[in-house]
Amino acid sequence: MSTSAPEAVLDATASGRGAPRHVAVIMDGNGRWAAQRGLPRREGHRRGVEALRRTVRAAGELGIGILTIFSFSSENWSRPPSEISDLMGLLRRFIRNDLVDLHESNVKVRVIGERSTLDPSIAGLLREAEDLTRDNTGLVLVVAFNYGSRQEIARAAQRLAAEVAAGRLAPEAITAELIASRLDAPDLPDPDLIIRTSGEQRLSNFLLWQAAYSELVFVPLYWPEFDQAALEGAIAEYRRRERRFGGLAAAGAGT
Ligand code: IPE
Ligand code: IPE
Ligand code: MG
């Protein structure tokens, strides 16, 4: 963003020894942060956007290649209309106010989630963010918006079923790799590390397929409190983990 040095943002393929290449974050606890202070929930969401700015900057400085953020879930539509309108307003403002800074910082924006049912003006802003930053080579910021992992997998299944129905694909040719190739961002590697703030310990329909071998770190801070030190703490915890991918320690540890 404006204060970060673009040269500090590494290429998506770069990773330090033992550093996570792809970090995904479930930004949770805005409402509780506000309630604790006697503030309206929307103030928690507003402060959550500030935490997001800090986190994008920190991810760039720490050399993370890909940062995926869970911004709005398929199930969040069940919240009261006033809160949904606050969240949509914040997304609009974030793109309007921050897109130029992100672009200047060489950030490449990607979006995952169901777009066809979104308000056309929101879908247009998401498209604009992707189009403007398409050729950038720094941090890849994946915005999961109107995202639900079961819905994403169902969309992939629909695409494959259509290919089978058209006679272009044999059912027995459907492999795990083929399903993965029809997900929303098939070119990106699975997250190495998934962080959830607020103390809740669940995935809430986030990246269920991609999280097969992700390390999960649960941070006891509300999202508006999250900062570079908290990100570094989660990465330090990740580095202490032994990844085995079903194999044995010697063969599976490290990447
Ligand atoms: C995360 O904070 C933001 C979104 C889910 C959009 P919450 O709004 O879930 O805050 P809590 O979990 O109620 O504290
Ligand atoms: C997950 O948080 C969704 C986002 C962070 C956007 P929720 O607050 O919606 O999840 P639950 O309802 O506590 O599982
Ligand atoms: Mg929540």
Short mmCIF file of C-alpha atoms and ligand atoms in Angstrom, two decimals:
data_model
loop_
_atom_site.label_atom_id
_atom_site.label_comp_id
_atom_site.label_asym_id
_atom_site.label_seq_id
_atom_site.Cartn_x
_atom_site.Cartn_y
_atom_site.Cartn_z
CA MET A 1 0.00 0.00 0.00
CA SER A 2 1.15 3.59 -0.09
CA THR A 3 3.80 3.32 2.62
CA SER A 4 5.13 -0.09 1.68
CA ALA A 5 8.11 -0.46 -0.60
CA PRO A 6 7.05 -2.28 -3.77
CA GLU A 7 10.47 -3.90 -4.02
CA ALA A 8 9.83 -5.62 -0.68
CA VAL A 9 6.90 -7.48 -2.20
CA LEU A 10 8.23 -10.72 -3.55
CA ASP A 11 7.08 -12.71 -6.50
CA ALA A 12 4.28 -15.20 -5.84
CA THR A 13 6.64 -18.09 -6.51
CA ALA A 14 9.24 -16.93 -3.99
CA SER A 15 9.41 -18.30 -0.47
CA GLY A 16 12.05 -18.23 2.21
CA ARG A 17 13.20 -21.39 3.91
CA GLY A 18 10.18 -22.76 5.71
CA ALA A 19 8.15 -19.63 5.02
CA PRO A 20 4.54 -20.08 3.97
CA ARG A 21 4.05 -19.21 0.34
CA HIS A 22 0.27 -18.90 0.62
CA VAL A 23 -1.38 -17.60 3.79
CA ALA A 24 -5.18 -17.51 4.08
CA VAL A 25 -6.97 -15.56 6.80
CA ILE A 26 -10.45 -15.89 8.29
CA MET A 27 -10.90 -12.33 9.51
CA ASP A 28 -13.25 -12.95 12.44
CA GLY A 29 -14.33 -11.05 15.54
CA ASN A 30 -15.23 -7.57 14.29
CA GLY A 31 -18.61 -7.65 16.02
CA ARG A 32 -17.23 -8.88 19.33
CA TRP A 33 -14.46 -6.29 19.21
CA ALA A 34 -17.11 -3.58 18.88
CA ALA A 35 -19.46 -5.08 21.48
CA GLN A 36 -16.62 -5.20 24.01
CA ARG A 37 -16.29 -1.43 23.61
CA GLY A 38 -20.00 -0.62 23.51
CA LEU A 39 -19.71 0.33 19.84
CA PRO A 40 -21.99 -0.64 16.95
CA ARG A 41 -20.91 -3.69 14.92
CA ARG A 42 -20.29 -1.52 11.88
CA GLU A 43 -17.48 0.23 13.80
CA GLY A 44 -15.87 -3.17 14.26
CA HIS A 45 -16.11 -3.81 10.52
CA ARG A 46 -14.66 -0.36 9.80
CA ARG A 47 -11.71 -1.06 12.09
CA GLY A 48 -11.44 -4.47 10.45
CA VAL A 49 -10.68 -2.76 7.14
CA GLU A 50 -7.79 -0.97 8.84
CA ALA A 51 -6.48 -4.32 10.07
CA LEU A 52 -6.76 -5.61 6.52
CA ARG A 53 -4.64 -2.71 5.23
CA ARG A 54 -1.99 -3.45 7.88
CA THR A 55 -2.04 -7.13 7.03
CA VAL A 56 -1.65 -6.62 3.27
CA ARG A 57 1.31 -4.33 3.93
CA ALA A 58 2.85 -6.79 6.42
CA ALA A 59 2.37 -9.74 4.06
CA GLY A 60 4.26 -7.85 1.36
CA GLU A 61 7.05 -6.96 3.76
CA LEU A 62 7.33 -10.55 5.00
CA GLY A 63 7.65 -11.87 1.46
CA ILE A 64 4.41 -13.86 1.46
CA GLY A 65 3.51 -14.67 -2.14
CA ILE A 66 -0.25 -15.10 -1.80
CA LEU A 67 -2.63 -13.74 0.82
CA THR A 68 -6.23 -14.97 0.71
CA ILE A 69 -8.76 -13.12 2.86
CA PHE A 70 -12.25 -14.31 3.77
CA SER A 71 -14.29 -11.12 3.36
CA PHE A 72 -17.88 -12.28 3.07
CA SER A 73 -19.23 -15.81 3.17
CA SER A 74 -22.15 -17.33 1.29
CA GLU A 75 -23.79 -17.73 4.69
CA ASN A 76 -23.24 -14.11 5.78
CA TRP A 77 -26.37 -13.16 3.78
CA SER A 78 -28.31 -14.45 6.78
CA ARG A 79 -27.22 -11.39 8.80
CA PRO A 80 -29.58 -8.42 9.27
CA PRO A 81 -29.99 -6.27 6.12
CA SER A 82 -28.42 -3.25 7.81
CA GLU A 83 -25.22 -5.18 8.56
CA ILE A 84 -25.10 -6.56 5.00
CA SER A 85 -25.45 -3.07 3.65
CA ASP A 86 -22.62 -1.86 5.97
CA LEU A 87 -20.37 -4.69 4.73
CA MET A 88 -21.18 -4.03 1.05
CA GLY A 89 -20.52 -0.31 1.61
CA LEU A 90 -17.13 -1.11 3.17
CA LEU A 91 -16.17 -3.32 0.22
CA ARG A 92 -17.12 -0.57 -2.23
CA ARG A 93 -15.13 2.00 -0.26
CA PHE A 94 -12.16 -0.34 0.11
CA ILE A 95 -11.95 -0.85 -3.64
CA ARG A 96 -12.54 2.82 -4.44
CA ASN A 97 -10.02 4.11 -1.86
CA ASP A 98 -7.36 1.43 -1.86
CA LEU A 99 -7.23 0.04 -5.37
CA VAL A 100 -4.81 2.68 -6.64
CA ASP A 101 -2.50 2.14 -3.65
CA LEU A 102 -2.64 -1.62 -4.13
CA HIS A 103 -1.84 -1.20 -7.80
CA GLU A 104 1.09 1.12 -7.03
CA SER A 105 2.38 -1.48 -4.58
CA ASN A 106 2.38 -4.06 -7.40
CA VAL A 107 -0.36 -6.12 -5.70
CA LYS A 108 -2.34 -8.40 -7.98
CA VAL A 109 -5.97 -8.75 -6.90
CA ARG A 110 -7.90 -11.97 -7.54
CA VAL A 111 -11.44 -12.75 -6.47
CA ILE A 112 -12.99 -16.11 -5.60
CA GLY A 113 -16.65 -16.80 -4.84
CA GLU A 114 -19.96 -16.70 -6.65
CA ARG A 115 -20.24 -13.58 -8.77
CA SER A 116 -23.31 -14.24 -10.88
CA THR A 117 -25.71 -13.43 -8.04
CA LEU A 118 -23.93 -10.28 -6.85
CA ASP A 119 -25.25 -6.77 -7.32
CA PRO A 120 -23.85 -5.76 -10.74
CA SER A 121 -22.14 -2.67 -9.32
CA ILE A 122 -20.22 -4.80 -6.79
CA ALA A 123 -19.38 -7.42 -9.42
CA GLY A 124 -18.13 -4.56 -11.64
CA LEU A 125 -15.84 -3.19 -8.91
CA LEU A 126 -14.37 -6.64 -8.30
CA ARG A 127 -13.76 -7.03 -12.03
CA GLU A 128 -12.17 -3.58 -12.17
CA ALA A 129 -9.78 -4.49 -9.33
CA GLU A 130 -8.74 -7.65 -11.14
CA ASP A 131 -8.40 -5.97 -14.52
CA LEU A 132 -6.32 -3.03 -13.27
CA THR A 133 -3.85 -5.24 -11.38
CA ARG A 134 -3.80 -8.18 -13.79
CA ASP A 135 -0.16 -7.74 -14.85
CA ASN A 136 1.25 -6.94 -11.40
CA THR A 137 3.95 -9.25 -10.14
CA GLY A 138 3.97 -8.62 -6.37
CA LEU A 139 1.75 -9.99 -3.61
CA VAL A 140 -1.30 -11.86 -4.92
CA LEU A 141 -4.29 -10.74 -2.82
CA VAL A 142 -7.13 -13.23 -3.19
CA VAL A 143 -10.42 -11.77 -2.00
CA ALA A 144 -12.94 -14.47 -1.05
CA PHE A 145 -16.22 -12.62 -1.47
CA ASN A 146 -19.65 -14.25 -1.49
CA TYR A 147 -17.50 -17.32 -1.03
CA GLY A 148 -18.48 -20.72 0.31
CA SER A 149 -16.28 -23.73 -0.24
CA ARG A 150 -19.12 -26.23 -0.67
CA GLN A 151 -20.69 -23.94 -3.27
CA GLU A 152 -17.31 -23.64 -5.05
CA ILE A 153 -16.96 -27.43 -5.15
CA ALA A 154 -20.56 -27.74 -6.40
CA ARG A 155 -19.77 -25.27 -9.23
CA ALA A 156 -16.72 -27.36 -10.16
CA ALA A 157 -18.93 -30.48 -10.19
CA GLN A 158 -21.46 -28.72 -12.44
CA ARG A 159 -18.72 -27.80 -14.92
CA LEU A 160 -17.44 -31.35 -15.03
CA ALA A 161 -20.96 -32.78 -15.30
CA ALA A 162 -21.62 -30.50 -18.27
CA GLU A 163 -18.47 -31.82 -19.97
CA VAL A 164 -19.59 -35.39 -19.32
CA ALA A 165 -23.09 -34.63 -20.65
CA ALA A 166 -21.56 -33.10 -23.78
CA GLY A 167 -19.56 -36.28 -24.35
CA ARG A 168 -16.21 -34.53 -23.89
CA LEU A 169 -15.28 -36.24 -20.62
CA ALA A 170 -15.56 -39.81 -19.35
CA PRO A 171 -16.78 -40.08 -15.71
CA GLU A 172 -13.83 -42.29 -14.84
CA ALA A 173 -11.47 -39.52 -15.99
CA ILE A 174 -12.61 -37.35 -13.07
CA THR A 175 -9.73 -37.24 -10.61
CA ALA A 176 -8.96 -35.06 -7.61
CA GLU A 177 -6.66 -33.02 -9.85
CA LEU A 178 -9.42 -32.50 -12.40
CA ILE A 179 -11.85 -31.32 -9.72
CA ALA A 180 -9.17 -28.94 -8.37
CA SER A 181 -8.68 -27.59 -11.89
CA ARG A 182 -12.32 -26.44 -12.00
CA LEU A 183 -12.24 -24.52 -8.69
CA ASP A 184 -12.30 -20.70 -8.71
CA ALA A 185 -8.52 -20.09 -8.70
CA PRO A 186 -7.06 -23.36 -9.99
CA ASP A 187 -3.65 -21.88 -10.80
CA LEU A 188 -2.88 -20.95 -7.20
CA PRO A 189 -1.21 -23.39 -4.78
CA ASP A 190 -3.15 -24.55 -1.72
CA PRO A 191 -2.71 -22.41 1.40
CA ASP A 192 0.23 -23.49 3.54
CA LEU A 193 -1.16 -21.66 6.55
CA ILE A 194 -4.73 -20.73 7.48
CA ILE A 195 -5.09 -18.20 10.29
CA ARG A 196 -8.39 -17.56 12.07
CA THR A 197 -8.71 -14.71 14.50
CA SER A 198 -11.22 -14.28 17.38
CA GLY A 199 -10.48 -17.60 19.07
CA GLU A 200 -13.09 -19.58 17.12
CA GLN A 201 -11.66 -22.88 15.91
CA ARG A 202 -13.56 -23.81 12.74
CA LEU A 203 -13.32 -23.27 9.00
CA SER A 204 -16.87 -21.94 8.44
CA ASN A 205 -16.99 -23.22 4.84
CA PHE A 206 -13.63 -21.65 3.87
CA LEU A 207 -11.31 -23.47 1.42
CA LEU A 208 -12.42 -26.95 2.51
CA TRP A 209 -10.86 -28.64 -0.51
CA GLN A 210 -7.69 -26.56 -0.53
CA ALA A 211 -7.13 -26.92 3.24
CA ALA A 212 -6.47 -30.67 3.03
CA TYR A 213 -2.89 -30.22 4.27
CA SER A 214 -2.89 -26.62 5.45
CA GLU A 215 -1.57 -25.82 8.89
CA LEU A 216 -4.26 -24.13 11.00
CA VAL A 217 -3.35 -21.41 13.49
CA PHE A 218 -6.03 -19.90 15.73
CA VAL A 219 -5.17 -16.47 17.08
CA PRO A 220 -6.91 -15.22 20.25
CA LEU A 221 -7.26 -11.64 18.96
CA TYR A 222 -10.29 -10.03 17.39
CA TRP A 223 -9.65 -9.15 13.77
CA PRO A 224 -9.47 -5.34 14.34
CA GLU A 225 -6.54 -6.03 16.71
CA PHE A 226 -4.55 -8.07 14.18
CA ASP A 227 -1.24 -6.58 13.06
CA GLN A 228 2.20 -7.43 11.71
CA ALA A 229 3.38 -8.85 15.07
CA ALA A 230 0.36 -11.19 15.15
CA LEU A 231 1.05 -12.29 11.58
CA GLU A 232 4.70 -12.91 12.43
CA GLY A 233 3.58 -14.90 15.50
CA ALA A 234 1.32 -17.10 13.39
CA ILE A 235 4.13 -17.67 10.87
CA ALA A 236 6.52 -18.56 13.71
CA GLU A 237 3.97 -21.12 14.92
CA TYR A 238 3.68 -22.46 11.36
CA ARG A 239 7.45 -22.86 11.17
CA ARG A 240 7.40 -24.99 14.31
CA ARG A 241 4.94 -27.40 12.72
CA GLU A 242 6.07 -30.56 11.00
CA ARG A 243 4.30 -31.04 7.69
CA ARG A 244 4.10 -34.67 6.67
CA PHE A 245 1.52 -34.80 3.86
CA GLY A 246 0.76 -38.38 4.84
CA GLY A 247 4.37 -39.45 4.57
CA LEU A 248 7.07 -39.85 7.17
CA ALA A 249 8.80 -36.99 8.94
CA ALA A 250 12.08 -37.17 7.05
CA ALA A 251 10.36 -37.30 3.69
CA GLY A 252 7.51 -34.94 4.47
CA ALA A 253 9.04 -32.19 6.62
CA GLY A 254 9.80 -28.86 4.99
CA THR A 255 8.94 -27.86 1.48
C1 IPE B 1 -15.90 -10.92 10.74
O1 IPE B 1 -16.39 -10.46 11.97
C2 IPE B 1 -16.47 -10.17 9.57
C3 IPE B 1 -17.40 -10.95 8.73
C4 IPE B 1 -17.79 -12.17 8.97
C5 IPE B 1 -17.93 -10.31 7.56
P1 IPE B 1 -17.82 -10.88 12.50
O2 IPE B 1 -18.83 -9.91 11.98
O3 IPE B 1 -18.11 -12.29 12.22
O4 IPE B 1 -17.64 -10.64 14.06
P2 IPE B 1 -18.14 -11.57 15.24
O5 IPE B 1 -17.69 -12.97 14.91
O6 IPE B 1 -19.63 -11.45 15.28
O7 IPE B 1 -17.47 -11.03 16.44
C1 IPE B 2 -16.47 -16.52 8.68
O1 IPE B 2 -16.86 -15.86 9.84
C2 IPE B 2 -16.71 -15.63 7.48
C3 IPE B 2 -15.81 -14.49 7.35
C4 IPE B 2 -14.80 -14.19 8.14
C5 IPE B 2 -16.07 -13.63 6.21
P1 IPE B 2 -18.32 -16.00 10.46
O2 IPE B 2 -18.35 -15.11 11.64
O3 IPE B 2 -19.34 -15.77 9.42
O4 IPE B 2 -18.36 -17.54 10.90
P2 IPE B 2 -19.25 -18.28 11.98
O5 IPE B 2 -20.67 -17.96 11.69
O6 IPE B 2 -18.83 -17.77 13.32
O7 IPE B 2 -18.90 -19.73 11.82
MG MG B 3 -17.81 -14.04 13.19
#
